[in-house]
XYZ file of C-alpha atoms in Angstrom:
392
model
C 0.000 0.000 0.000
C 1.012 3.638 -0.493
C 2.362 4.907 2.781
C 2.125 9.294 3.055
C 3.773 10.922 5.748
C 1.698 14.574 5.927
C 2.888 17.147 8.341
C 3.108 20.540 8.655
C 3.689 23.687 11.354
C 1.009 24.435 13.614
C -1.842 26.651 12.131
C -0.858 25.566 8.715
C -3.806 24.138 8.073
C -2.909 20.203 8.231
C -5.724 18.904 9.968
C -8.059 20.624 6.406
C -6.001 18.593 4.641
C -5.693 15.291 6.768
C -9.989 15.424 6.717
C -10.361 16.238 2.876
C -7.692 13.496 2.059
C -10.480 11.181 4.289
C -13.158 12.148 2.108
C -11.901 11.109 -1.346
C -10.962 8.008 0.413
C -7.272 7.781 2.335
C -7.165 5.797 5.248
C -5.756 8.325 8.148
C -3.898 7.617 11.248
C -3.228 10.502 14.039
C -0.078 10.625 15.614
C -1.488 12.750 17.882
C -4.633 10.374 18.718
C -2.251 7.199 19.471
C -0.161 8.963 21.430
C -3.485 10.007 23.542
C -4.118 6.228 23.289
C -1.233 4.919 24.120
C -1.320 6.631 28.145
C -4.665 6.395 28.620
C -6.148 5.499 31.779
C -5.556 2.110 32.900
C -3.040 1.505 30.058
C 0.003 -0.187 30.275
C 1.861 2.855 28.889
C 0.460 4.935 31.839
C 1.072 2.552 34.133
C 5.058 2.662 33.065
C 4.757 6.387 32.900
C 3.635 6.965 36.663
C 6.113 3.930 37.652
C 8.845 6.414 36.567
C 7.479 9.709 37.665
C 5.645 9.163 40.412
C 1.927 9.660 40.619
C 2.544 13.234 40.350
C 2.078 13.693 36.521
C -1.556 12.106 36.717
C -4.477 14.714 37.568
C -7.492 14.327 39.507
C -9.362 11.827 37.899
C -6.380 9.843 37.144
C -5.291 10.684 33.601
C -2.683 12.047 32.675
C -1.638 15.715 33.455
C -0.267 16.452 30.220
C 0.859 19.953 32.018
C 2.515 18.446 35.106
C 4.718 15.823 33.068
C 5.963 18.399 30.471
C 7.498 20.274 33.659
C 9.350 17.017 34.493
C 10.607 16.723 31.266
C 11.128 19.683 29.590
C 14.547 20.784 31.646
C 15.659 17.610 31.594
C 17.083 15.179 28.802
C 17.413 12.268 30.513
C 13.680 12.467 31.748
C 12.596 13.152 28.625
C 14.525 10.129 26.895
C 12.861 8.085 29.674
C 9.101 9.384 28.854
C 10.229 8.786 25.113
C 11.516 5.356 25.897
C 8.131 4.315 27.175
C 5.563 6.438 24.413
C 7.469 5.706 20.760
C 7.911 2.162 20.734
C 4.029 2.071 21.543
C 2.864 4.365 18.765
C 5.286 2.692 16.617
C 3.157 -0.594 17.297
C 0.184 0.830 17.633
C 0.786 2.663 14.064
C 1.938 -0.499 12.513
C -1.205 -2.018 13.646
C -3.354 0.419 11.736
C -1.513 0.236 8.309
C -1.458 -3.242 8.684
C -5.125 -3.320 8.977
C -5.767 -0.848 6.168
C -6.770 -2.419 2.751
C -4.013 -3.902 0.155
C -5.009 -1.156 -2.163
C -5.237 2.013 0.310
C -3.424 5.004 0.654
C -2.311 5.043 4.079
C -1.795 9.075 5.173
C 0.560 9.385 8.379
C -0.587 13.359 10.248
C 3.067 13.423 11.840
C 3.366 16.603 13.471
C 7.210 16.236 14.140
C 7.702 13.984 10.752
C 10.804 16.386 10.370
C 12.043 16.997 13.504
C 12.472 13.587 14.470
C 13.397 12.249 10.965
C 10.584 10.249 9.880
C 10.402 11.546 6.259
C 12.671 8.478 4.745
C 9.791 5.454 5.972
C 7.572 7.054 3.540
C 6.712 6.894 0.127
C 5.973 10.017 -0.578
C 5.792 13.296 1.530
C 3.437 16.302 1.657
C 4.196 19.215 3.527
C 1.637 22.328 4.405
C 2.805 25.395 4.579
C 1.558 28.796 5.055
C 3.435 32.177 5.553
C 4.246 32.691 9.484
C 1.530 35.770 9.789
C -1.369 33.732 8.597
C -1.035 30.827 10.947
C -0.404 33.440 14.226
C -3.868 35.047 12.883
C -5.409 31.543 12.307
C -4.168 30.779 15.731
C -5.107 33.545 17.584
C -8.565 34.198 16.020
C -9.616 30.271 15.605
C -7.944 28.805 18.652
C -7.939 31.556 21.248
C -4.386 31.613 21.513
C -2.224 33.946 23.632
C 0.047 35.535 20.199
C 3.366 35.278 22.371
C 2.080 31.733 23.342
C 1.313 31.178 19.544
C 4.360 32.610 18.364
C 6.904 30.425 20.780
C 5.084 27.522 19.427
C 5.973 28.084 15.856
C 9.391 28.906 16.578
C 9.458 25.951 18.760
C 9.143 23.727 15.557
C 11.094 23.197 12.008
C 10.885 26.395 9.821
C 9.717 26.099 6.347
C 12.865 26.006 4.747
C 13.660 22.185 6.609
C 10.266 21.423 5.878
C 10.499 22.371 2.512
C 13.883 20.237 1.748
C 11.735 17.009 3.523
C 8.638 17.566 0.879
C 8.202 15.964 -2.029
C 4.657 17.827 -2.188
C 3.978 21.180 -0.900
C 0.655 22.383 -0.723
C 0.396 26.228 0.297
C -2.556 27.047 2.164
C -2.492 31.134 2.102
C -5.950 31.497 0.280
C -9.566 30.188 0.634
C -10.356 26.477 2.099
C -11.932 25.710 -1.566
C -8.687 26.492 -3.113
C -6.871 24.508 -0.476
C -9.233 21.243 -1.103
C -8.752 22.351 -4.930
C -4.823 21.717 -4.619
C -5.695 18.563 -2.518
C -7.845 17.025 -4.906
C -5.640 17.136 -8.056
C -2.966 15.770 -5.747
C -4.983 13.035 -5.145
C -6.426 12.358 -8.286
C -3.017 13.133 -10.497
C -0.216 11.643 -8.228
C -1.811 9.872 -5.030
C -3.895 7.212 -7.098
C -1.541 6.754 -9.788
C 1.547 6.146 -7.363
C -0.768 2.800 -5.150
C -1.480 1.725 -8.640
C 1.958 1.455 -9.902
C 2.923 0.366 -6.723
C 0.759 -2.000 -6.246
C 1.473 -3.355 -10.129
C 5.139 -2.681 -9.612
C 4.827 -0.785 -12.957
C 7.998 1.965 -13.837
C 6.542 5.275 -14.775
C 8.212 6.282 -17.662
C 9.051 9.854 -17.525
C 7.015 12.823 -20.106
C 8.550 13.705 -23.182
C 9.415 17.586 -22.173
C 10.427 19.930 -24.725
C 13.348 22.707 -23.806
C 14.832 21.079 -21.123
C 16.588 23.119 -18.249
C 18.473 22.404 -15.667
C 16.932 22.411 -12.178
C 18.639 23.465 -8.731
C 16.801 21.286 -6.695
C 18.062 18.320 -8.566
C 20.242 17.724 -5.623
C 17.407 18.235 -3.359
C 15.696 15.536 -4.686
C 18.182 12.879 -5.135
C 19.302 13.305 -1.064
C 15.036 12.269 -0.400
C 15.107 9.757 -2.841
C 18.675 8.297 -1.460
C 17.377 8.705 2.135
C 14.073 6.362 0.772
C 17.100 3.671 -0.568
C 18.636 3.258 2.251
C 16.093 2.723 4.448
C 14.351 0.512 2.613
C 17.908 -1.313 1.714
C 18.721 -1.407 5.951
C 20.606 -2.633 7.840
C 23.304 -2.581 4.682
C 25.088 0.062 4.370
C 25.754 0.300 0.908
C 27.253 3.090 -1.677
C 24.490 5.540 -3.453
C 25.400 7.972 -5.538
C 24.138 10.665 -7.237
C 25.083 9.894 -11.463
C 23.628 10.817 -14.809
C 23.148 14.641 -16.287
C 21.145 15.630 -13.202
C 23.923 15.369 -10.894
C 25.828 18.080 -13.089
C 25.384 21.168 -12.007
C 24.295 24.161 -14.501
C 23.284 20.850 -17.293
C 19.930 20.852 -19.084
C 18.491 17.929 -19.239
C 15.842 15.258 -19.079
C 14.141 15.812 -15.875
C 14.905 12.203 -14.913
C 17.163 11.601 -11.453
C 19.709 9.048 -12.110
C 20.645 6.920 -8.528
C 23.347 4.633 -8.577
C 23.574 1.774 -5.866
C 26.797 -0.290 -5.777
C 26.531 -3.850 -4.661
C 29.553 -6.270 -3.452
C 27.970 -8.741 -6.154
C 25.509 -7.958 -8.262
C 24.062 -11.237 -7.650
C 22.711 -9.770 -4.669
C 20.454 -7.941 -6.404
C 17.885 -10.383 -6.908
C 15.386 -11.822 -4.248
C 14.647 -9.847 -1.252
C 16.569 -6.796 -2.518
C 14.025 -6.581 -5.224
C 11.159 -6.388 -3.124
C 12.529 -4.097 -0.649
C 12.985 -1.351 -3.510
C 10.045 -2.317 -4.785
C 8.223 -1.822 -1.730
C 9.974 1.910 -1.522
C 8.577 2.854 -4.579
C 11.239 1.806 -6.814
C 9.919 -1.346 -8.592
C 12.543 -2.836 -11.625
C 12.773 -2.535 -15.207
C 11.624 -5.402 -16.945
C 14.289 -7.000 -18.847
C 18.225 -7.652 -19.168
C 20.060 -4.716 -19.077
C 23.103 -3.633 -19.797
C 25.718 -0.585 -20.189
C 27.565 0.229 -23.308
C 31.576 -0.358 -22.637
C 34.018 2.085 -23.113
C 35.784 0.618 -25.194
C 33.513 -0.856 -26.981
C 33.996 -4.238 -26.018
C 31.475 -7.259 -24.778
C 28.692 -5.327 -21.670
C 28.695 -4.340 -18.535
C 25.460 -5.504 -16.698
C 23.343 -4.042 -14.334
C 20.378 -3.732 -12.593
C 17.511 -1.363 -13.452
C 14.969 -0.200 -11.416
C 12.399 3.068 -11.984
C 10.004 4.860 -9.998
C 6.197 4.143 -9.401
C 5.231 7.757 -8.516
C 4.330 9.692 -11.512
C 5.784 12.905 -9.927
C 9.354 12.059 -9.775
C 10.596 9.655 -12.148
C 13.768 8.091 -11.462
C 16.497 5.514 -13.077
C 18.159 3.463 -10.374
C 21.372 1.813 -11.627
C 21.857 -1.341 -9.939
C 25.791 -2.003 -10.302
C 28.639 -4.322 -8.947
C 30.876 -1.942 -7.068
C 34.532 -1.256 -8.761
C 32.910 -2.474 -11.795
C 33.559 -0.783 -15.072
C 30.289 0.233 -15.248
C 30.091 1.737 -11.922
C 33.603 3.306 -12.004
C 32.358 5.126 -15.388
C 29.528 6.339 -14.092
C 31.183 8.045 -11.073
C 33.967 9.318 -13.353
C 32.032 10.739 -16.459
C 29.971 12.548 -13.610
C 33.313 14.346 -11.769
C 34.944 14.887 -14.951
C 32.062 17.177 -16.089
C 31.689 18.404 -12.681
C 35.325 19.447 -13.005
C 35.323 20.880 -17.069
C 33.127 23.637 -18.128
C 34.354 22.871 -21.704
C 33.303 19.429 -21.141
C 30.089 20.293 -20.163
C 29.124 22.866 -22.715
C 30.178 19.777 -25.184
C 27.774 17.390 -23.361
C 24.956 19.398 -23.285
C 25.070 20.243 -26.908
C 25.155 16.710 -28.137
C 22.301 15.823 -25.613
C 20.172 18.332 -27.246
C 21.064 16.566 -30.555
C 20.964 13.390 -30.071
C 17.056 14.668 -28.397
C 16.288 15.956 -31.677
C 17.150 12.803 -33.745
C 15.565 10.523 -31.661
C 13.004 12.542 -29.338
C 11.295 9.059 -28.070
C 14.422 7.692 -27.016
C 14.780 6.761 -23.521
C 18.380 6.609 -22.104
C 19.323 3.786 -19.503
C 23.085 4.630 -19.453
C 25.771 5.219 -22.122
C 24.719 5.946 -25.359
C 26.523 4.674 -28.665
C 27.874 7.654 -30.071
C 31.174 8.166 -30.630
C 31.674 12.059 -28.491
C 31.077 9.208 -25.289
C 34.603 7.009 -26.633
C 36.469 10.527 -26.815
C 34.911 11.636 -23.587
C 36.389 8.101 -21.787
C 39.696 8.756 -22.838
C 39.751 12.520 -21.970
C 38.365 11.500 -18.526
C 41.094 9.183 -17.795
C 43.498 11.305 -18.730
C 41.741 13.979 -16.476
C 41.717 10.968 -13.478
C 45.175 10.050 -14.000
C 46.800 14.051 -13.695
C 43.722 14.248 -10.493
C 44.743 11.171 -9.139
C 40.929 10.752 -9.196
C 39.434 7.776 -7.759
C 35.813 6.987 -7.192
């Protein structure tokens, strides 16, 4: 199932977007609700709670004082790894209960207030972030919730600011206007990106990416490759294994297909079958149908590999499945410096990109290309890695 993690700073306007997510048909589960569940009275978690703070942090009627345990905690880091020792692993069970629950063909939306701040954004296939400029969510806060403004305003500088928020999302929905234009932005994220992405998941079908004409290059290409290599390697954990940013995307300043190439090195590429499959599959990255390989330099018998794409039609992806210290995967890692390192090189690159576009608009690269600028481009890079003493 597709797995969302939503969050966003308080006043943003989350919770609109949690409940009109629920209507066209996402299965929701609260962070903030199983954590209420999780120390409610008579539970085990409140039971372990009081056992290490004394009956002090429980009010009148027995529940918990909410109030009286933040002042035990919030001075003090040990305290508050204790109370966190006792609460997470319970709403991390309690969570995993709910998705588990969920259909086969659901999409599962996560409200994570601190999905940032505590690092959450990697489980999930895809991210959404709210946002809304700082004034709008004091005045939402003050004039909807009955907020103190000072009180409201040390809350939102108590959380992540936009700009880590931003750098977390691979969706960001601003929420500035009217609630209809709000549910407007929701609803074509749904219907556009949301459905398609369970489907392909669920198929393990590759998007292929859109045939864009005037391609330019993006700054955020970087951006996006550190989400998509966080995604890797926690789906690909415990190993600890090489990923790399490759391809024209990981140039800076080059135009190009908006397509992020990913390179994962294994100790044998054998490996790359099986469970390792499924596990990228699983992430979103389902493989290529197919043999495939990568065109030698020189031009002698193939290099093979391991392709995999992406499901989610918003972000489509190549992931290079390679043996490290092969050939293939040296080349890739040393075509990508040596262009990071040559303007001239670059310039050269990008103008026989935009030809080879134009003679064959449809075609859809998966590695070197036979033309002969790529033989002359090997040997200049050695040359380049020798004088360096590059290695990869």
């Amino acid at each position: 199932m597709l797995r969302v993690g939503l969050t966003g700073g308080i006043g943003s306007g989350k919770s609109a977007v949690a409940a009109r997510l629920v209507e066209r048909g996402a299965v929701l589960i609260d962070a903030d609700q199983i954590a209420r569940e999780v120390v409610a009275p008579g539970s085990p978690g409140l039971a372990e709670i009081v056992a290490a703070f004394s009956d002090r942090v429980l009010d009148a009627d027995g529940a918990l004082d909410r109030a009286a345990l933040g002042a035990v905690v919030f001075a003090d880091e040990a305290a508050r790894r204790r109370l966190e020792a006792i609460t997470h692993p319970r709403v991390r069970a309690r969570t995993a209960e709910l998705t588990a629950a969920a259909p086969p063909d659901a999409v599962v939306v996560n409200d994570v207030p601190l999905l940032v701040e505590v690092g959450l954004a990697p489980t999930y296939n895809l991210v959404v972030v709210v946002q809304a400029a700082v004034s709008t969510r004091l005045d939402r806060l003050v004039r909807t919730r009955g907020m103190d403004r000072a009180d409201a305003e040390r809350r939102i500088a108590a959380q992540a600011d936009d700009d880590r928020r931003r750098a977390a999302a691979d969706v960001v929905l601003t929420n500035d206007a009217s609630l209809t234009a709000l549910h407007t932005a929701v609803d074509e994220l749904w219907e556009r990106r949301l459905l398609p992405y369970e489907r392909n998941l669920r198929s393990r079908r590759v998007v292929p990416p859109d045939r864009v004409d005037g391609a330019v290059a993006d700054p955020t290409w970087p951006e996006q490759y550190a989400r998509l290599a966080a995604r890797i390697r926690h789906a690909l954990a415990p190993a600890e294994l090489r990923i790399d940013h490759v391809g024209p995307t990981a140039v800076p300043g080059v135009a190009a297909e908006d397509v992020i190439d990913v390179q994962v090195a294994l100790p044998d590429l054998a490996d790359a079958d099986g469970v390792f499959t499924d596990r990228l599959a699983n992430a979103g990255f389902p493989r290529v149908p197919g043999q495939w390989w990568d065109d030698p330099r020189p031009a002698d018998g193939r290099w093979e590999k391991r392709l995999h794409g992406s499901a989610d039609p918003g972000r489509p992806v190549r992931l290079h499945v390679r043996q490290v210290d092969s050939p293939g995967w040296r080349h890739a890692l040393l075509m990508r410096d040596h262009l990071r390192a040559d303007p001239d090189r670059r310039s050269a690159y990008l103008l026989l990109k935009r030809e080879l576009v134009d003679a064959a608009p449809d075609a859809v690269g998966s590695g070197t290309v036979r033309d002969p600028w790529f033989d002359e481009e090997y040997l200049r890079a050695e040359q380049w890695a020798a004088q360096t003493g590059w290695r990869p």
